[in-house]
Coordinates of C-alpha atoms in Angstrom, one line a residue:
M599 CA 129.5 120.9 70.5
R600 CA 128.4 124.4 69.7
N601 CA 126.4 123.1 66.8
I602 CA 124.5 120.3 68.6
R603 CA 121.0 120.8 69.8
N604 CA 119.1 118.2 71.9
F605 CA 115.3 118.7 72.2
S606 CA 112.1 116.8 72.9
I607 CA 108.6 117.3 71.6
I608 CA 106.1 117.2 74.5
A609 CA 102.3 117.6 74.4
H610 CA 98.9 116.1 75.4
V611 CA 97.6 113.0 73.6
D612 CA 96.7 113.6 69.9
H613 CA 98.1 117.1 69.7
G614 CA 100.4 116.1 66.8
K615 CA 103.8 115.2 68.1
S616 CA 104.6 112.2 65.8
T617 CA 103.2 114.0 62.8
L618 CA 105.3 117.1 63.5
A619 CA 108.4 114.8 63.9
D620 CA 107.6 113.3 60.5
R621 CA 107.6 116.8 58.9
I622 CA 110.9 117.7 60.7
L623 CA 112.5 114.5 59.2
D624 CA 111.2 115.6 55.8
V625 CA 112.7 119.1 56.1
C626 CA 116.1 117.7 57.2
G627 CA 116.0 115.2 54.3
A628 CA 116.5 112.2 56.8
V629 CA 114.4 109.8 54.7
S630 CA 113.9 109.2 51.0
E631 CA 110.5 109.2 49.3
R632 CA 110.7 105.4 49.1
E633 CA 111.3 105.0 52.9
K634 CA 108.8 107.6 54.0
Q635 CA 105.8 106.5 56.1
A636 CA 103.4 108.0 58.7
Q637 CA 104.5 107.9 62.3
M638 CA 108.1 107.3 61.2
L639 CA 109.5 107.2 64.8
D640 CA 106.8 104.8 66.1
Q641 CA 108.5 101.4 65.7
M642 CA 105.9 99.1 67.3
D643 CA 102.9 97.7 65.5
L644 CA 100.9 98.5 68.6
E645 CA 101.8 102.2 68.3
R646 CA 100.7 102.3 64.6
E647 CA 97.4 100.4 65.3
R648 CA 96.4 102.6 68.2
G649 CA 97.8 105.8 66.8
I650 CA 99.7 106.6 70.0
T651 CA 103.4 106.8 71.0
I652 CA 104.3 104.3 73.8
K653 CA 108.1 104.5 73.7
A654 CA 110.1 107.7 73.4
Q655 CA 112.2 107.5 70.1
T656 CA 115.3 109.4 69.3
V657 CA 116.6 110.5 65.9
R658 CA 119.8 112.4 64.8
L659 CA 119.3 114.9 62.0
N660 CA 121.6 117.2 60.0
Y661 CA 120.2 120.7 59.5
T662 CA 121.6 123.6 57.6
A663 CA 120.4 126.9 59.2
K664 CA 119.7 130.1 57.4
D665 CA 123.0 131.5 58.6
G666 CA 124.7 128.7 56.6
N667 CA 126.0 126.8 59.6
Q668 CA 125.5 123.0 59.8
Y669 CA 123.8 121.7 63.0
I670 CA 123.3 118.2 64.5
L671 CA 119.7 118.0 66.0
N672 CA 119.0 115.1 68.4
L673 CA 115.2 115.0 68.4
I674 CA 113.2 112.8 70.9
D675 CA 109.5 112.2 70.2
T676 CA 107.7 111.4 73.5
P677 CA 104.4 109.8 74.5
G678 CA 101.4 111.9 75.5
H679 CA 99.4 109.6 77.7
V680 CA 99.5 110.0 81.5
D681 CA 100.5 106.3 81.9
F682 CA 103.8 106.9 80.0
S683 CA 104.9 110.2 81.6
Y684 CA 107.8 108.2 83.0
E685 CA 109.1 107.9 79.4
V686 CA 108.8 111.7 79.1
S687 CA 110.7 112.5 82.3
R688 CA 113.5 110.2 81.2
S689 CA 113.7 111.8 77.7
L690 CA 114.0 115.2 79.2
K691 CA 117.2 114.2 81.1
A692 CA 118.8 114.0 77.7
C693 CA 117.7 117.5 76.5
E694 CA 118.5 121.1 76.8
G695 CA 115.1 122.3 75.5
V696 CA 111.6 121.3 74.5
L697 CA 109.0 122.1 71.9
L698 CA 105.7 122.4 73.8
L699 CA 102.9 121.6 71.3
V700 CA 99.4 122.8 71.9
D701 CA 96.5 121.9 69.6
S702 CA 94.9 125.2 68.2
T703 CA 91.4 123.7 68.3
Q704 CA 91.5 122.1 71.8
G705 CA 93.8 124.4 73.7
I706 CA 95.7 123.4 76.9
E707 CA 94.8 120.0 78.2
A708 CA 95.8 118.0 81.3
Q709 CA 99.1 116.5 80.0
T710 CA 100.2 119.8 78.5
L711 CA 100.3 121.2 82.0
A712 CA 101.9 118.0 83.5
N713 CA 104.6 117.8 80.8
M714 CA 105.3 121.6 81.2
H715 CA 106.0 121.1 84.9
L716 CA 108.4 118.2 84.1
A717 CA 110.3 120.5 81.7
L718 CA 110.5 123.3 84.2
E719 CA 111.8 120.9 86.9
Q720 CA 114.7 120.2 84.6
N721 CA 115.3 124.0 83.8
L722 CA 114.8 123.4 80.1
A723 CA 114.3 126.1 77.4
V724 CA 110.6 125.9 76.3
I725 CA 109.5 126.9 72.8
P726 CA 105.6 127.0 72.6
V727 CA 104.3 125.8 69.2
I728 CA 100.6 126.1 68.3
N729 CA 99.8 123.2 66.0
K730 CA 97.0 122.3 63.5
I731 CA 96.4 126.0 62.6
D732 CA 95.1 124.8 59.1
L733 CA 92.0 123.3 60.6
P734 CA 88.7 125.3 60.2
A735 CA 88.1 125.3 64.0
A736 CA 91.6 126.6 64.8
D737 CA 91.7 129.6 67.3
P738 CA 95.4 130.5 67.8
E739 CA 94.6 133.7 69.7
M740 CA 92.5 131.8 72.3
V741 CA 95.4 129.3 72.7
K742 CA 97.9 132.2 73.1
H743 CA 95.9 133.6 76.0
Q744 CA 95.7 130.2 77.6
I745 CA 99.5 129.7 77.3
E746 CA 100.0 133.0 79.2
D747 CA 97.2 132.5 81.8
V748 CA 97.7 128.8 82.6
L749 CA 101.4 128.1 81.8
C750 CA 102.7 131.7 82.5
I751 CA 104.8 131.7 79.3
D752 CA 105.2 134.6 77.0
S753 CA 103.2 133.6 74.0
S754 CA 104.4 136.5 71.7
E755 CA 107.1 134.2 70.4
A756 CA 104.8 131.1 70.0
I757 CA 105.2 129.6 66.6
L758 CA 102.1 128.9 64.5
A759 CA 102.5 125.6 62.7
S760 CA 100.8 122.5 61.1
G761 CA 102.5 119.2 61.3
K762 CA 100.2 117.8 58.6
S763 CA 100.8 120.4 55.9
G764 CA 104.3 121.5 57.0
I765 CA 103.4 125.2 57.8
G766 CA 105.9 126.7 60.2
V767 CA 108.3 123.7 60.4
A768 CA 111.2 125.7 59.1
D769 CA 110.5 128.4 61.7
I770 CA 110.5 125.7 64.4
L771 CA 113.9 124.5 63.4
E772 CA 115.3 128.0 63.3
A773 CA 113.9 128.6 66.8
V774 CA 115.5 125.3 68.0
V775 CA 118.9 126.6 66.8
A776 CA 118.5 130.1 68.2
R777 CA 116.6 129.5 71.5
I778 CA 117.8 126.1 72.8
P779 CA 121.3 126.3 74.3
P780 CA 124.0 123.9 73.1
P781 CA 125.0 121.0 75.5
K782 CA 127.8 121.6 78.0
G783 CA 130.5 119.0 78.7
D784 CA 134.3 118.3 78.7
K785 CA 135.5 115.9 76.1
D786 CA 138.9 115.5 77.9
A787 CA 137.2 114.5 81.2
P788 CA 136.5 110.8 82.1
L789 CA 133.6 109.3 80.2
K790 CA 130.1 109.9 81.7
A791 CA 127.1 108.7 79.8
L792 CA 123.5 108.3 81.2
V793 CA 121.6 105.1 80.2
L794 CA 118.2 106.3 78.8
D795 CA 116.8 103.1 77.5
S796 CA 117.8 99.5 76.6
W797 CA 116.2 96.6 74.7
Y798 CA 117.0 93.0 73.9
D799 CA 118.2 92.0 70.4
S800 CA 118.3 88.3 69.5
Y801 CA 121.6 88.8 67.6
R802 CA 123.4 91.5 69.5
G803 CA 122.3 90.9 73.1
V804 CA 121.3 94.0 75.1
V805 CA 121.4 97.3 73.2
V806 CA 121.8 100.4 75.3
L807 CA 120.8 104.0 74.4
A808 CA 122.8 106.6 76.2
R809 CA 123.4 110.4 76.3
I810 CA 127.1 111.4 76.7
F811 CA 127.7 114.2 79.2
D812 CA 131.5 114.1 79.4
G813 CA 134.4 112.3 77.7
V814 CA 134.5 110.4 74.4
M815 CA 133.0 106.9 73.7
T816 CA 134.7 104.6 71.1
P817 CA 134.5 101.0 70.0
N818 CA 136.8 98.5 71.8
M819 CA 136.8 100.7 75.0
K820 CA 136.3 98.8 78.2
A821 CA 133.2 100.4 79.8
R822 CA 131.9 100.0 83.3
F823 CA 128.3 100.4 84.5
M824 CA 128.7 102.3 87.8
G825 CA 125.5 101.1 89.4
T826 CA 125.8 97.4 88.7
G827 CA 129.6 97.2 88.5
A828 CA 129.4 95.2 85.3
E829 CA 132.3 95.7 82.9
Q830 CA 132.0 95.1 79.1
I831 CA 134.1 95.9 76.0
I832 CA 132.1 98.1 73.6
A833 CA 131.6 96.3 70.3
Q834 CA 129.8 99.0 68.3
I835 CA 128.4 102.5 68.8
G836 CA 125.9 104.2 66.5
V837 CA 123.2 106.7 66.0
F838 CA 119.6 106.6 64.6
T839 CA 119.1 108.7 61.5
P840 CA 116.3 107.3 61.9
F841 CA 117.9 104.0 60.8
G842 CA 120.8 102.6 62.8
K843 CA 124.2 104.0 61.5
E844 CA 127.5 103.0 63.0
V845 CA 130.0 105.8 64.1
Q846 CA 133.6 105.6 65.2
S847 CA 133.4 107.9 68.2
A848 CA 130.9 110.1 70.1
G849 CA 131.5 113.0 72.4
P850 CA 129.6 115.2 74.9
G851 CA 126.0 116.2 73.9
E852 CA 125.5 113.2 71.6
V853 CA 122.8 110.5 72.0
V854 CA 124.1 107.1 70.8
F855 CA 123.3 103.4 71.0
M856 CA 125.9 100.9 72.1
T857 CA 126.3 97.1 72.0
A858 CA 128.8 95.1 74.0
A859 CA 127.8 91.5 73.8
I860 CA 125.9 91.9 77.1
K861 CA 124.2 88.6 77.8
N862 CA 123.1 89.2 81.3
I863 CA 120.0 91.4 81.4
A864 CA 120.7 92.4 85.1
D865 CA 123.9 94.1 84.1
T866 CA 122.1 97.1 82.5
K867 CA 119.8 99.4 84.4
V868 CA 118.1 102.5 83.0
G869 CA 119.4 105.6 84.8
D870 CA 122.9 104.0 85.4
T871 CA 126.1 105.8 84.4
I872 CA 128.6 104.3 81.9
T873 CA 132.2 105.2 82.4
E874 CA 135.6 104.0 81.2
S875 CA 137.2 101.2 83.3
L876 CA 140.7 102.4 82.9
K877 CA 139.9 106.1 83.6
P878 CA 136.6 106.1 85.6
A879 CA 134.6 109.1 86.6
A880 CA 134.7 110.1 90.3
E881 CA 130.9 109.9 90.8
P882 CA 127.9 108.8 88.7
L883 CA 125.3 111.2 87.1
P884 CA 122.0 111.7 89.1
D885 CA 119.7 108.7 88.6
F886 CA 116.1 109.0 87.5
K887 CA 113.4 109.0 90.1
E888 CA 112.1 105.5 90.4
A889 CA 108.6 105.0 88.9
T890 CA 106.0 104.1 91.5
P891 CA 103.5 101.4 90.4
M892 CA 99.9 102.5 90.9
V893 CA 98.0 99.5 89.7
F894 CA 98.7 95.8 90.4
C895 CA 97.5 92.5 88.9
G896 CA 98.5 88.9 88.6
L897 CA 99.8 87.5 85.2
Y898 CA 99.4 83.8 84.8
P899 CA 100.2 81.6 81.7
I900 CA 97.1 79.6 80.6
E901 CA 99.3 76.6 80.3
G902 CA 101.4 76.0 83.4
A903 CA 104.3 74.7 81.2
N904 CA 104.9 78.3 79.9
Y905 CA 105.8 79.7 83.4
N906 CA 109.6 79.8 82.5
A907 CA 108.9 81.4 79.1
L908 CA 106.8 84.1 80.9
R909 CA 109.6 84.8 83.3
E910 CA 112.1 85.2 80.5
A911 CA 109.7 87.4 78.6
L912 CA 109.2 89.6 81.6
D913 CA 113.0 90.0 82.1
K914 CA 113.4 91.1 78.5
L915 CA 110.4 93.4 78.5
H916 CA 111.5 95.0 81.8
L917 CA 114.8 95.9 80.1
N918 CA 112.8 98.0 77.6
D919 CA 110.3 99.3 80.1
S920 CA 111.7 99.7 83.6
S921 CA 108.6 101.3 85.0
F922 CA 106.7 98.0 85.6
H923 CA 107.7 95.7 88.4
Y924 CA 107.0 92.0 89.0
I925 CA 107.5 89.3 91.6
P926 CA 106.5 85.5 91.5
E927 CA 103.3 84.5 93.2
T928 CA 101.1 81.3 93.3
S929 CA 97.4 80.8 93.2
T930 CA 95.4 77.6 94.0
A931 CA 93.1 78.3 91.0
L932 CA 95.6 79.7 88.5
G933 CA 98.9 78.0 89.4
F934 CA 102.3 79.8 89.1
G935 CA 102.5 83.3 87.9
F936 CA 103.7 86.9 88.7
R937 CA 102.3 89.8 90.6
C938 CA 103.0 92.9 88.4
G939 CA 102.8 96.6 89.2
F940 CA 102.0 99.2 86.4
L941 CA 101.7 103.0 86.2
G942 CA 98.0 102.7 85.0
L943 CA 95.4 100.6 83.2
L944 CA 96.6 101.5 79.7
H945 CA 100.2 100.6 80.7
M946 CA 98.9 97.2 82.0
E947 CA 97.0 96.6 78.8
I948 CA 100.0 97.4 76.6
I949 CA 102.4 95.2 78.6
Q950 CA 100.0 92.3 78.4
E951 CA 99.5 92.8 74.7
R952 CA 103.3 93.1 74.1
L953 CA 103.9 89.8 76.1
E954 CA 101.3 88.0 73.9
R955 CA 102.5 89.5 70.6
E956 CA 106.3 89.6 71.0
F957 CA 106.7 86.4 73.0
N958 CA 103.7 84.3 71.8
L959 CA 102.2 83.8 75.3
N960 CA 98.6 83.2 76.3
L961 CA 97.9 84.9 79.6
I962 CA 95.2 85.3 82.2
T963 CA 95.2 88.7 83.9
T964 CA 93.6 89.0 87.4
S965 CA 91.5 91.9 88.4
P966 CA 93.5 95.2 88.8
T967 CA 93.9 96.4 92.4
V968 CA 96.0 99.1 94.2
S969 CA 98.3 99.0 97.2
Y970 CA 96.7 99.5 100.6
R971 CA 98.5 100.5 103.8
V972 CA 97.4 98.2 106.7
T973 CA 98.1 99.0 110.4
V974 CA 98.1 95.6 112.0
K975 CA 99.0 97.1 115.4
P976 CA 100.8 100.3 116.4
G977 CA 104.3 100.1 114.9
D978 CA 103.4 97.3 112.5
V979 CA 102.4 98.8 109.1
R980 CA 102.3 96.7 106.0
I981 CA 101.8 97.6 102.3
I982 CA 99.4 95.1 100.7
D983 CA 98.9 94.9 96.9
N984 CA 97.2 91.5 96.8
P985 CA 93.8 91.1 98.6
N986 CA 94.9 87.6 99.8
S987 CA 97.7 89.1 101.8
L988 CA 95.3 91.0 104.0
P989 CA 95.7 89.8 107.6
E990 CA 92.6 88.6 109.4
Q991 CA 93.1 91.0 112.4
Y992 CA 94.2 94.6 111.9
D993 CA 93.5 98.0 113.5
F994 CA 92.7 99.9 110.4
I995 CA 93.3 100.1 106.6
E996 CA 94.2 103.1 104.5
E997 CA 93.6 103.5 100.7
P998 CA 95.8 105.5 98.3
L999 CA 94.6 108.8 97.0
I1000 CA 95.2 110.7 93.7
K1001 CA 94.9 114.4 92.9
A1002 CA 93.3 114.6 89.5
T1003 CA 93.3 117.7 87.2
I1004 CA 90.4 117.7 84.8
F1005 CA 90.1 120.1 81.9
T1006 CA 86.5 120.3 80.5
P1007 CA 84.0 122.6 78.7
D1008 CA 81.9 124.2 81.4
E1009 CA 78.6 122.7 80.0
F1010 CA 79.7 119.3 81.4
L1011 CA 80.2 120.3 85.0
G1012 CA 76.9 118.8 86.1
P1013 CA 77.7 115.2 84.9
I1014 CA 81.3 115.6 86.2
Y1015 CA 80.1 116.5 89.7
S1016 CA 77.8 113.4 89.7
L1017 CA 80.8 111.2 88.7
I1018 CA 82.9 112.8 91.5
E1019 CA 80.2 111.9 94.0
E1020 CA 79.8 108.4 92.6
K1021 CA 83.6 107.8 92.9
R1022 CA 83.8 109.2 96.5
G1023 CA 85.9 112.2 95.2
V1024 CA 86.2 115.6 96.8
Q1025 CA 86.5 118.8 94.8
E1026 CA 89.4 121.1 95.7
K1027 CA 89.5 123.8 93.1
L1028 CA 87.6 125.2 90.1
E1029 CA 89.1 127.8 87.8
F1030 CA 87.9 129.2 84.5
I1031 CA 90.8 129.2 81.9
G1032 CA 88.8 130.6 79.0
P1033 CA 85.3 131.9 78.2
K1034 CA 83.8 128.3 78.3
R1035 CA 86.6 126.1 79.6
V1036 CA 87.3 125.1 83.2
M1037 CA 90.1 123.4 85.2
L1038 CA 88.8 121.3 88.0
V1039 CA 91.0 119.7 90.7
A1040 CA 89.6 116.9 92.8
R1041 CA 90.9 114.2 95.1
F1042 CA 89.9 110.6 94.6
P1043 CA 90.6 107.1 96.1
L1044 CA 92.7 105.4 93.5
N1045 CA 90.7 102.2 93.7
E1046 CA 87.6 104.0 92.4
V1047 CA 89.5 105.5 89.5
V1048 CA 91.3 102.3 88.4
L1049 CA 88.5 100.4 86.8
D1050 CA 86.2 102.6 84.7
F1051 CA 86.7 106.2 85.7
F1052 CA 88.2 107.4 82.4
D1053 CA 85.5 105.7 80.3
K1054 CA 82.8 107.2 82.4
L1055 CA 84.4 110.7 82.3
K1056 CA 84.7 110.5 78.5
T1057 CA 81.0 109.4 78.2
A1058 CA 79.9 112.2 80.6
T1059 CA 81.7 114.9 78.6
K1060 CA 81.2 113.4 75.0
G1061 CA 85.0 112.9 74.9
Y1062 CA 85.9 116.6 75.5
A1063 CA 87.4 116.3 79.0
S1064 CA 91.1 115.4 79.6
V1065 CA 92.6 114.3 82.9
D1066 CA 96.0 114.0 84.5
Y1067 CA 96.7 112.7 88.0
E1068 CA 99.4 112.4 90.6
E1069 CA 99.8 110.6 93.9
A1070 CA 98.3 112.3 97.0
G1071 CA 99.1 110.0 100.0
Y1072 CA 96.7 107.7 101.9
Q1073 CA 93.5 108.1 103.9
Q1074 CA 91.7 105.8 106.3
A1075 CA 88.6 104.2 104.8
Q1076 CA 85.9 101.6 105.6
L1077 CA 87.2 98.7 103.4
D1078 CA 86.5 95.0 103.6
K1079 CA 87.9 91.9 101.9
L1080 CA 85.2 90.3 99.7
D1081 CA 85.7 86.5 99.2
I1082 CA 84.0 84.5 96.5
L1083 CA 83.2 81.0 97.8
V1084 CA 82.3 78.0 95.5
N1085 CA 80.7 75.2 97.6
G1086 CA 82.1 76.8 100.7
D1087 CA 85.7 77.0 99.5
P1088 CA 87.2 80.5 98.8
V1089 CA 88.6 81.0 95.3
D1090 CA 91.9 82.9 95.9
A1091 CA 92.0 84.4 92.4
L1092 CA 88.7 86.1 93.0
G1093 CA 89.4 88.0 96.3
F1094 CA 88.7 91.8 96.2
I1095 CA 89.1 94.7 98.6
V1096 CA 86.0 96.9 98.3
H1097 CA 84.4 99.8 100.1
R1098 CA 81.7 98.7 102.6
E1099 CA 79.0 100.8 100.9
K1100 CA 79.6 99.1 97.5
A1101 CA 80.3 95.5 98.7
Y1102 CA 76.7 94.2 98.3
T1103 CA 76.3 95.4 94.7
F1104 CA 79.8 94.3 93.8
G1105 CA 79.3 90.8 95.3
R1106 CA 75.8 90.4 93.7
D1107 CA 77.3 91.2 90.2
I1108 CA 80.1 88.7 90.6
V1109 CA 78.0 85.7 91.8
S1110 CA 75.4 86.4 89.1
K1111 CA 78.1 86.4 86.4
M1112 CA 79.7 83.2 87.8
R1113 CA 76.3 81.3 87.9
E1114 CA 76.0 81.8 84.2
L1115 CA 79.5 80.4 83.5
I1116 CA 80.1 77.5 85.9
P1117 CA 78.9 74.3 84.2
R1118 CA 76.2 72.3 86.0
Q1119 CA 77.4 69.3 88.1
M1120 CA 75.6 66.2 89.4
F1121 CA 74.9 68.2 92.6
D1122 CA 73.9 71.8 93.5
V1123 CA 76.8 74.3 93.5
A1124 CA 76.5 77.2 95.8
I1125 CA 78.3 80.4 94.8
Q1126 CA 78.6 83.0 97.6
A1127 CA 80.1 86.4 98.1
A1128 CA 81.2 86.8 101.8
I1129 CA 82.8 89.4 104.0
G1130 CA 84.5 87.3 106.7
S1131 CA 82.0 84.8 107.9
R1132 CA 79.0 86.9 106.7
V1133 CA 77.5 85.9 103.3
I1134 CA 76.1 88.9 101.5
A1135 CA 75.1 87.4 98.1
R1136 CA 74.4 83.9 96.9
E1137 CA 73.4 82.1 93.6
T1138 CA 73.0 78.3 93.1
V1139 CA 73.9 76.4 90.0
K1140 CA 71.2 73.7 89.9
A1141 CA 72.2 70.0 89.6
L1142 CA 71.8 67.9 86.5
R1143 CA 69.0 65.5 87.3
K1144 CA 68.9 62.0 86.0
N1145 CA 65.4 60.5 85.7
V1146 CA 65.9 57.5 88.0
T1147 CA 62.1 56.7 88.0
A1148 CA 61.9 56.2 84.3
K1149 CA 61.8 52.4 84.6
C1150 CA 58.8 52.4 87.0
Y1151 CA 55.6 52.0 84.9
G1152 CA 53.2 52.1 87.8
G1153 CA 52.8 50.1 90.9
D1154 CA 53.2 51.4 94.5
I1155 CA 54.5 55.1 94.9
T1156 CA 56.9 53.8 97.5
R1157 CA 59.0 52.2 94.7
K1158 CA 59.5 55.6 93.2
R1159 CA 60.1 57.3 96.5
K1160 CA 62.8 54.7 97.4
L1161 CA 64.7 55.4 94.2
L1162 CA 64.5 59.2 94.7
E1163 CA 65.8 58.9 98.3
K1164 CA 68.7 56.7 97.0
Q1165 CA 69.5 59.4 94.4
K1166 CA 69.4 62.1 97.0
E1167 CA 71.8 60.2 99.3
G1168 CA 74.2 59.7 96.4
K1169 CA 74.2 63.4 95.5
K1170 CA 74.8 64.3 99.1
R1171 CA 77.9 61.9 99.2
M1172 CA 79.1 63.3 95.9
K1173 CA 78.9 66.9 97.1
Q1174 CA 81.1 66.0 100.1
I1175 CA 83.9 64.5 97.9
G1176 CA 83.3 66.2 94.5
S1177 CA 85.2 69.3 93.4
V1178 CA 83.9 71.9 91.0
E1179 CA 86.0 72.7 88.0
I1180 CA 85.8 76.5 87.3
P1181 CA 86.5 77.1 83.6
Q1182 CA 89.0 79.7 82.5
T1183 CA 86.1 81.6 80.7
A1184 CA 84.5 82.2 84.1
F1185 CA 87.7 83.8 85.5
L1186 CA 88.2 85.9 82.4
A1187 CA 84.6 87.1 82.4
V1188 CA 84.7 88.1 86.1
L1189 CA 88.2 89.7 85.9
K1190 CA 87.2 91.7 82.8
R1191 CA 84.4 93.2 84.8

């Protein structure tokens, strides 16, 4: 155990975590030249296409230090995007130390600060690494000052490195051995292993990734999941090197995967403790803090027959990503589906794309919304994440707030202030963290941020700003439910909760869009946006008109008038009994807005 080191690489998006992990694999000789590829630890096609890490990946490496000792290094490469910070916090539970990577051209960004706080909460050893020093714009001295001023870490021992060219990688590994403490644990105590991750394999059933804290795990041992109470006989244990390799036993400090012919997905829960049935531990390890969904939307199969396939797919995907939640719901317009909660818009997009790719499903996603707190009467407070659940009578409604930390060059402060005002935000703090770089803290309603805030921020700052956010409670607001009516009937899939000031513009946009997409009928179709019984915007899809007077070649005008009156009566009767088919394209176009 003295020669084991468990550590993660944490950083902001695009600061070079996966590239540095590739170089560490090279130095340790983990992969041959034939097997080598970029982003070695990013297994998903989505990760490679987008150039981001979505799932934290672990790898076990053998390293011979300069003092001649052999070490086992368990490295975990983590995501950098704010939507996947839950993956980071989970990975840090398995570590004793972290490499904090900072880009030498960009300096400290929002997620650098957020991930640093996560590491300090776990009391981990932090090794600052200044990456990309071989770039022409690199300024390591400026970054060292920022590390001391913003993060309050001694930067004299910061390692200068380049994940691309391999500069400083040997120094990083020596620092890991010297500055990160070995794991603690008692191999004679009852088994205690924390479930870090799990995924579904078609051949082996559920595969569980766990970090062992006490005791020894071996094949054929009868294991118990302390949270769910499920008992299974371990079939196989192994480590990733980075390819799966079977081992005969594993002790304290090791990170291993385990299979046990687990067929029931509900038996495994991320954050659960595995112990031995015959010699169980007295109490489980501390669980992870539950991830709180911030953004909600409905997922519906385009073909109703695929509802069961969607439910199975969600079960299997939830096993691999426990930070999203789902419950069944129905919609008159879209049929049977699920109401899902996500950590952010990128998380929502990734889950939808994984469902479509990995499980061959065609889905409709409803417009993203957030959870509101509605006080119906004193003592009756409800949390609403679907606009259609809003009661008709209530005392007041509160919207969720977030506290956003924005790092930006000072020249873009003007456009950022305009954006804060547009999104109903309030500035709380402004601090210069360098000659031309500022940290701005502001409080926003989450429903203003959820749709296009990040795109607008990047546009306003030419891509130079970065943002991280955390929950900041609720505040009372003037919010209304906006209904879209087609021929007087509300379309439940197109209900929105909007701020009173923006309701007219929002309603006007939606009805204009729908007028273009709803096909013409034999009668006029009225599309209206309404708040309660008050219509605030309207468009009409004009009727198709058959020329009923074509057969009249002259004669008395009353003949033509009689035919037109007859047609008018027919259209009126048809409007009373006819229904308007709203095509899927209309839903998709409105919801993509």
